[in-house]
């Protein structure tokens, strides 16, 4: 592995898949993100909690290039300065994002949705004549198994349950083999059983991918969490195991004690 150095030859390789330092964003004078610093290790499953308006979604907007910060550093790995890239380019670099509302194509089958996700980075002409090669077929089969939809391949996505639609959308990200997955409130609206299955799914993804999961469902967080970061007023209020942050007086005051 090569060592990453800056212009002065100093080793700046931080060994993190995601690295944010002193990030700031204001909307009409309101500081939504306030000197935010946070980093994630490769293969880690990081949980983010915090009150409404803490800046969790805005942080994801910054990582994915949807919102440009006023100042600060945002790196993907040690060498990729995300602030130099546009939203579509950042997706191509290997950062997949799942929004709260599922956006699957209801009229297409489960299989067709996944196939389409594989094609998205090819132009219109290329995708017209696109045929899956055997490697891609294997990849789709593997993803279908991972998201528990192998038995539903020919079903129309519109007929799936809410939870199944969410898994399909995660599958549509997985076929593109993202290094980092950002998941904003993935179990909102799910049944208890679907939530439990989603926890299993995320645990099976960690290691292979790095994950950042924003959730208000503390039972879910308890099942999947290693390190939990608490955001409040646009910066990190506390970080540690769930037990540690739950015992933190400041966290109880702003979030858990509501
Ligand atoms: N594009 C925008 N323009 C103006 N204000 C914004 C914009 N995006 C976010 N905000 C404000 O920034 C603050 C942080 O919002 P954000 O959506 O990031 O919070 P959150 O932690 O995701 O909350 P929740 O748990 O409710 O989803 C809020 O006060 C919100 O109103
Ligand atoms: Mg949000």
GROMACS .gro file of C-alpha atoms and ligand atoms in nm:
model
  290
    1UNK     CA    1   0.000   0.000   0.000
    2UNK     CA    2   0.138   0.341  -0.095
    3UNK     CA    3   0.164   0.614   0.164
    4UNK     CA    4  -0.033   0.931   0.095
    5UNK     CA    5   0.170   1.248   0.149
    6UNK     CA    6   0.093   1.617   0.116
    7UNK     CA    7   0.305   1.875  -0.073
    8UNK     CA    8   0.556   1.885   0.214
    9UNK     CA    9   0.598   1.507   0.207
   10UNK     CA   10   0.414   1.462   0.539
   11UNK     CA   11   0.209   1.142   0.570
   12UNK     CA   12  -0.158   1.249   0.562
   13UNK     CA   13  -0.306   0.903   0.514
   14UNK     CA   14  -0.580   0.895   0.779
   15UNK     CA   15  -0.693   0.543   0.686
   16UNK     CA   16  -1.060   0.647   0.693
   17UNK     CA   17  -1.324   0.579   0.430
   18UNK     CA   18  -1.498   0.905   0.522
   19UNK     CA   19  -1.338   1.207   0.681
   20UNK     CA   20  -1.511   1.534   0.769
   21UNK     CA   21  -1.330   1.817   0.943
   22UNK     CA   22  -1.466   2.156   1.057
   23UNK     CA   23  -1.754   2.155   0.811
   24UNK     CA   24  -1.993   2.452   0.817
   25UNK     CA   25  -2.318   2.523   0.632
   26UNK     CA   26  -2.560   2.809   0.686
   27UNK     CA   27  -2.905   2.850   0.532
   28UNK     CA   28  -3.009   3.217   0.541
   29UNK     CA   29  -2.786   3.282   0.840
   30UNK     CA   30  -2.898   2.968   1.028
   31UNK     CA   31  -2.605   2.734   1.103
   32UNK     CA   32  -2.738   2.391   1.010
   33UNK     CA   33  -2.388   2.236   1.027
   34UNK     CA   34  -2.151   2.387   1.279
   35UNK     CA   35  -1.781   2.290   1.282
   36UNK     CA   36  -1.873   1.928   1.224
   37UNK     CA   37  -1.587   1.677   1.240
   38UNK     CA   38  -1.652   1.306   1.203
   39UNK     CA   39  -1.480   1.007   1.046
   40UNK     CA   40  -1.562   0.646   0.966
   41UNK     CA   41  -1.332   0.345   0.929
   42UNK     CA   42  -1.346   0.118   0.624
   43UNK     CA   43  -1.608  -0.154   0.674
   44UNK     CA   44  -1.760   0.018   0.976
   45UNK     CA   45  -2.133   0.039   1.043
   46UNK     CA   46  -2.177   0.381   1.206
   47UNK     CA   47  -2.507   0.484   1.359
   48UNK     CA   48  -2.606   0.851   1.376
   49UNK     CA   49  -2.877   0.966   1.614
   50UNK     CA   50  -2.995   1.305   1.730
   51UNK     CA   51  -3.301   1.529   1.759
   52UNK     CA   52  -3.503   1.661   1.464
   53UNK     CA   53  -3.318   1.940   1.291
   54UNK     CA   54  -2.977   1.827   1.424
   55UNK     CA   55  -2.833   1.828   1.072
   56UNK     CA   56  -2.822   1.453   1.001
   57UNK     CA   57  -2.981   1.470   0.656
   58UNK     CA   58  -2.789   1.788   0.574
   59UNK     CA   59  -2.465   1.603   0.656
   60UNK     CA   60  -2.563   1.336   0.401
   61UNK     CA   61  -2.646   1.613   0.151
   62UNK     CA   62  -2.291   1.743   0.195
   63UNK     CA   63  -2.125   1.402   0.156
   64UNK     CA   64  -2.323   1.329  -0.162
   65UNK     CA   65  -2.262   1.672  -0.315
   66UNK     CA   66  -2.624   1.788  -0.298
   67UNK     CA   67  -2.525   2.074  -0.068
   68UNK     CA   68  -2.188   2.250  -0.087
   69UNK     CA   69  -2.053   2.355   0.256
   70UNK     CA   70  -1.938   2.710   0.324
   71UNK     CA   71  -1.610   2.575   0.464
   72UNK     CA   72  -1.442   2.256   0.582
   73UNK     CA   73  -1.288   1.933   0.455
   74UNK     CA   74  -1.478   1.631   0.321
   75UNK     CA   75  -1.270   1.335   0.202
   76UNK     CA   76  -1.365   0.993   0.066
   77UNK     CA   77  -1.068   0.775   0.149
   78UNK     CA   78  -0.736   0.957   0.187
   79UNK     CA   79  -0.716   1.097  -0.164
   80UNK     CA   80  -1.059   1.195  -0.291
   81UNK     CA   81  -1.164   1.549  -0.202
   82UNK     CA   82  -1.543   1.521  -0.236
   83UNK     CA   83  -1.590   1.899  -0.249
   84UNK     CA   84  -1.436   1.892  -0.598
   85UNK     CA   85  -1.707   1.665  -0.738
   86UNK     CA   86  -2.068   1.702  -0.842
   87UNK     CA   87  -2.352   1.486  -0.710
   88UNK     CA   88  -2.362   1.244  -1.008
   89UNK     CA   89  -1.984   1.203  -1.001
   90UNK     CA   90  -1.988   1.124  -0.629
   91UNK     CA   91  -2.236   0.840  -0.689
   92UNK     CA   92  -1.998   0.708  -0.956
   93UNK     CA   93  -1.709   0.720  -0.711
   94UNK     CA   94  -1.887   0.460  -0.497
   95UNK     CA   95  -2.112   0.641  -0.250
   96UNK     CA   96  -2.470   0.511  -0.255
   97UNK     CA   97  -2.751   0.694  -0.080
   98UNK     CA   98  -3.091   0.577   0.026
   99UNK     CA   99  -3.354   0.839   0.098
  100UNK     CA  100  -3.641   0.775   0.337
  101UNK     CA  101  -3.911   0.732   0.073
  102UNK     CA  102  -3.864   0.431  -0.158
  103UNK     CA  103  -3.821   0.535  -0.521
  104UNK     CA  104  -3.849   0.201  -0.700
  105UNK     CA  105  -4.023   0.178  -1.038
  106UNK     CA  106  -4.365   0.042  -0.939
  107UNK     CA  107  -4.459  -0.084  -1.286
  108UNK     CA  108  -4.141  -0.287  -1.330
  109UNK     CA  109  -4.063  -0.623  -1.175
  110UNK     CA  110  -3.811  -0.670  -0.896
  111UNK     CA  111  -3.563  -0.806  -1.149
  112UNK     CA  112  -3.618  -0.522  -1.395
  113UNK     CA  113  -3.561  -0.265  -1.121
  114UNK     CA  114  -3.225  -0.422  -1.034
  115UNK     CA  115  -3.130  -0.455  -1.399
  116UNK     CA  116  -3.209  -0.089  -1.453
  117UNK     CA  117  -2.992   0.009  -1.158
  118UNK     CA  118  -2.701  -0.173  -1.322
  119UNK     CA  119  -2.755   0.021  -1.642
  120UNK     CA  120  -2.792   0.369  -1.499
  121UNK     CA  121  -2.434   0.468  -1.562
  122UNK     CA  122  -2.450   0.370  -1.927
  123UNK     CA  123  -2.591   0.626  -2.171
  124UNK     CA  124  -2.934   0.585  -2.332
  125UNK     CA  125  -2.797   0.418  -2.649
  126UNK     CA  126  -2.582   0.176  -2.454
  127UNK     CA  127  -2.867   0.082  -2.222
  128UNK     CA  128  -3.101   0.018  -2.520
  129UNK     CA  129  -2.872  -0.263  -2.631
  130UNK     CA  130  -2.756  -0.361  -2.287
  131UNK     CA  131  -2.734  -0.731  -2.212
  132UNK     CA  132  -2.621  -0.870  -1.878
  133UNK     CA  133  -2.296  -1.063  -1.888
  134UNK     CA  134  -2.257  -1.370  -1.669
  135UNK     CA  135  -2.071  -1.177  -1.400
  136UNK     CA  136  -2.358  -0.927  -1.377
  137UNK     CA  137  -2.617  -1.205  -1.373
  138UNK     CA  138  -2.432  -1.363  -1.081
  139UNK     CA  139  -2.417  -1.026  -0.907
  140UNK     CA  140  -2.794  -0.976  -0.943
  141UNK     CA  141  -2.862  -1.325  -0.807
  142UNK     CA  142  -2.636  -1.258  -0.509
  143UNK     CA  143  -2.805  -0.923  -0.437
  144UNK     CA  144  -3.154  -1.078  -0.466
  145UNK     CA  145  -3.053  -1.332  -0.207
  146UNK     CA  146  -2.899  -1.066   0.022
  147UNK     CA  147  -3.215  -0.851   0.018
  148UNK     CA  148  -3.446  -1.151   0.071
  149UNK     CA  149  -3.629  -1.101  -0.258
  150UNK     CA  150  -3.507  -1.406  -0.452
  151UNK     CA  151  -3.859  -1.549  -0.449
  152UNK     CA  152  -4.014  -1.225  -0.570
  153UNK     CA  153  -3.806  -1.163  -0.886
  154UNK     CA  154  -4.099  -1.160  -1.125
  155UNK     CA  155  -4.334  -0.962  -0.901
  156UNK     CA  156  -4.423  -0.606  -0.988
  157UNK     CA  157  -4.248  -0.374  -0.746
  158UNK     CA  158  -4.573  -0.187  -0.685
  159UNK     CA  159  -4.717  -0.500  -0.523
  160UNK     CA  160  -4.439  -0.540  -0.268
  161UNK     CA  161  -4.482  -0.446   0.098
  162UNK     CA  162  -4.329  -0.118   0.219
  163UNK     CA  163  -4.038  -0.310   0.374
  164UNK     CA  164  -3.975  -0.511   0.058
  165UNK     CA  165  -3.969  -0.191  -0.147
  166UNK     CA  166  -3.707  -0.051   0.090
  167UNK     CA  167  -3.496  -0.367   0.049
  168UNK     CA  168  -3.533  -0.349  -0.328
  169UNK     CA  169  -3.406   0.006  -0.322
  170UNK     CA  170  -3.109  -0.102  -0.112
  171UNK     CA  171  -3.054  -0.380  -0.369
  172UNK     CA  172  -3.053  -0.120  -0.646
  173UNK     CA  173  -2.766   0.049  -0.465
  174UNK     CA  174  -2.584  -0.279  -0.396
  175UNK     CA  175  -2.569  -0.386  -0.762
  176UNK     CA  176  -2.352  -0.080  -0.820
  177UNK     CA  177  -2.111  -0.212  -0.554
  178UNK     CA  178  -2.080   0.107  -0.347
  179UNK     CA  179  -1.792   0.136  -0.100
  180UNK     CA  180  -1.997   0.361   0.128
  181UNK     CA  181  -2.372   0.345   0.186
  182UNK     CA  182  -2.566   0.630   0.344
  183UNK     CA  183  -2.905   0.527   0.480
  184UNK     CA  184  -3.147   0.788   0.611
  185UNK     CA  185  -3.416   0.643   0.842
  186UNK     CA  186  -3.423   0.305   0.665
  187UNK     CA  187  -3.672   0.133   0.898
  188UNK     CA  188  -3.926   0.415   0.927
  189UNK     CA  189  -4.272   0.269   0.860
  190UNK     CA  190  -4.154  -0.092   0.870
  191UNK     CA  191  -4.321  -0.367   1.073
  192UNK     CA  192  -4.124  -0.513   1.365
  193UNK     CA  193  -4.041  -0.820   1.158
  194UNK     CA  194  -3.922  -0.613   0.862
  195UNK     CA  195  -3.713  -0.404   1.100
  196UNK     CA  196  -3.549  -0.717   1.243
  197UNK     CA  197  -3.473  -0.844   0.892
  198UNK     CA  198  -3.326  -0.508   0.798
  199UNK     CA  199  -3.097  -0.526   1.102
  200UNK     CA  200  -2.974  -0.868   0.982
  201UNK     CA  201  -2.925  -0.726   0.633
  202UNK     CA  202  -2.712  -0.435   0.757
  203UNK     CA  203  -2.503  -0.662   0.977
  204UNK     CA  204  -2.435  -0.880   0.672
  205UNK     CA  205  -2.328  -0.575   0.468
  206UNK     CA  206  -2.078  -0.432   0.714
  207UNK     CA  207  -1.720  -0.527   0.646
  208UNK     CA  208  -1.792  -0.555   0.273
  209UNK     CA  209  -1.922  -0.198   0.265
  210UNK     CA  210  -1.898   0.096   0.502
  211UNK     CA  211  -2.237   0.214   0.626
  212UNK     CA  212  -2.369   0.534   0.781
  213UNK     CA  213  -2.716   0.478   0.923
  214UNK     CA  214  -2.938   0.758   1.055
  215UNK     CA  215  -3.227   0.629   1.267
  216UNK     CA  216  -3.464   0.735   1.544
  217UNK     CA  217  -3.561   0.372   1.622
  218UNK     CA  218  -3.348   0.298   1.930
  219UNK     CA  219  -3.435  -0.075   1.934
  220UNK     CA  220  -3.297  -0.102   1.583
  221UNK     CA  221  -2.987   0.098   1.677
  222UNK     CA  222  -2.930  -0.132   1.974
  223UNK     CA  223  -2.931  -0.438   1.747
  224UNK     CA  224  -2.684  -0.308   1.489
  225UNK     CA  225  -2.465  -0.049   1.659
  226UNK     CA  226  -2.096  -0.045   1.736
  227UNK     CA  227  -2.009   0.323   1.760
  228UNK     CA  228  -2.297   0.570   1.786
  229UNK     CA  229  -2.251   0.938   1.704
  230UNK     CA  230  -2.499   1.186   1.851
  231UNK     CA  231  -2.550   1.498   1.641
  232UNK     CA  232  -2.704   1.811   1.786
  233UNK     CA  233  -2.715   2.167   1.651
  234UNK     CA  234  -2.499   2.069   1.356
  235UNK     CA  235  -2.208   1.914   1.542
  236UNK     CA  236  -2.108   1.603   1.736
  237UNK     CA  237  -2.244   1.614   2.091
  238UNK     CA  238  -2.127   1.269   2.198
  239UNK     CA  239  -1.984   0.949   2.056
  240UNK     CA  240  -1.931   0.598   2.191
  241UNK     CA  241  -2.117   0.273   2.242
  242UNK     CA  242  -2.496   0.304   2.273
  243UNK     CA  243  -2.467   0.242   2.648
  244UNK     CA  244  -2.212   0.521   2.680
  245UNK     CA  245  -2.412   0.781   2.488
  246UNK     CA  246  -2.737   0.680   2.659
  247UNK     CA  247  -2.574   0.747   2.995
  248UNK     CA  248  -2.448   1.091   2.884
  249UNK     CA  249  -2.643   1.367   3.064
  250UNK     CA  250  -2.622   1.604   2.768
  251UNK     CA  251  -2.762   1.339   2.533
  252UNK     CA  252  -3.046   1.260   2.774
  253UNK     CA  253  -3.129   1.629   2.797
  254UNK     CA  254  -3.141   1.705   2.423
  255UNK     CA  255  -3.269   1.377   2.284
  256UNK     CA  256  -3.338   1.066   2.486
  257UNK     CA  257  -3.517   1.230   2.774
  258UNK     CA  258  -3.782   1.389   2.553
  259LIG     N1  259  -3.212   2.351   0.198
  259LIG     C1  260  -3.237   2.405   0.317
  259LIG     N2  261  -3.272   2.534   0.330
  259LIG     C2  262  -3.295   2.590   0.450
  259LIG     N3  263  -3.288   2.523   0.567
  259LIG     C3  264  -3.254   2.393   0.562
  259LIG     C4  265  -3.228   2.327   0.438
  259LIG     N4  266  -3.195   2.198   0.465
  259LIG     C5  267  -3.202   2.184   0.599
  259LIG     N5  268  -3.237   2.301   0.658
  259LIG     C6  269  -3.249   2.323   0.804
  259LIG     O1  270  -3.133   2.272   0.863
  259LIG     C7  271  -3.164   2.209   0.988
  259LIG     C8  272  -3.115   2.067   0.986
  259LIG     O2  273  -3.203   1.990   0.908
  259LIG     P1  274  -3.184   1.836   0.879
  259LIG     O3  275  -3.290   1.799   0.782
  259LIG     O4  276  -3.044   1.810   0.836
  259LIG     O5  277  -3.209   1.769   1.020
  259LIG     P2  278  -3.218   1.615   1.061
  259LIG     O6  279  -3.118   1.594   1.169
  259LIG     O7  280  -3.209   1.530   0.940
  259LIG     O8  281  -3.364   1.607   1.126
  259LIG     P3  282  -3.474   1.487   1.123
  259LIG     O9  283  -3.438   1.391   1.233
  259LIG    O10  284  -3.603   1.557   1.153
  259LIG    O11  285  -3.473   1.425   0.986
  259LIG     C9  286  -3.314   2.223   1.005
  259LIG    O12  287  -3.339   2.333   1.089
  259LIG    C10  288  -3.365   2.246   0.865
  259LIG    O13  289  -3.485   2.322   0.865
  260LIG    MG1  290  -3.339   1.399   0.845
   0.00000   0.00000   0.00000
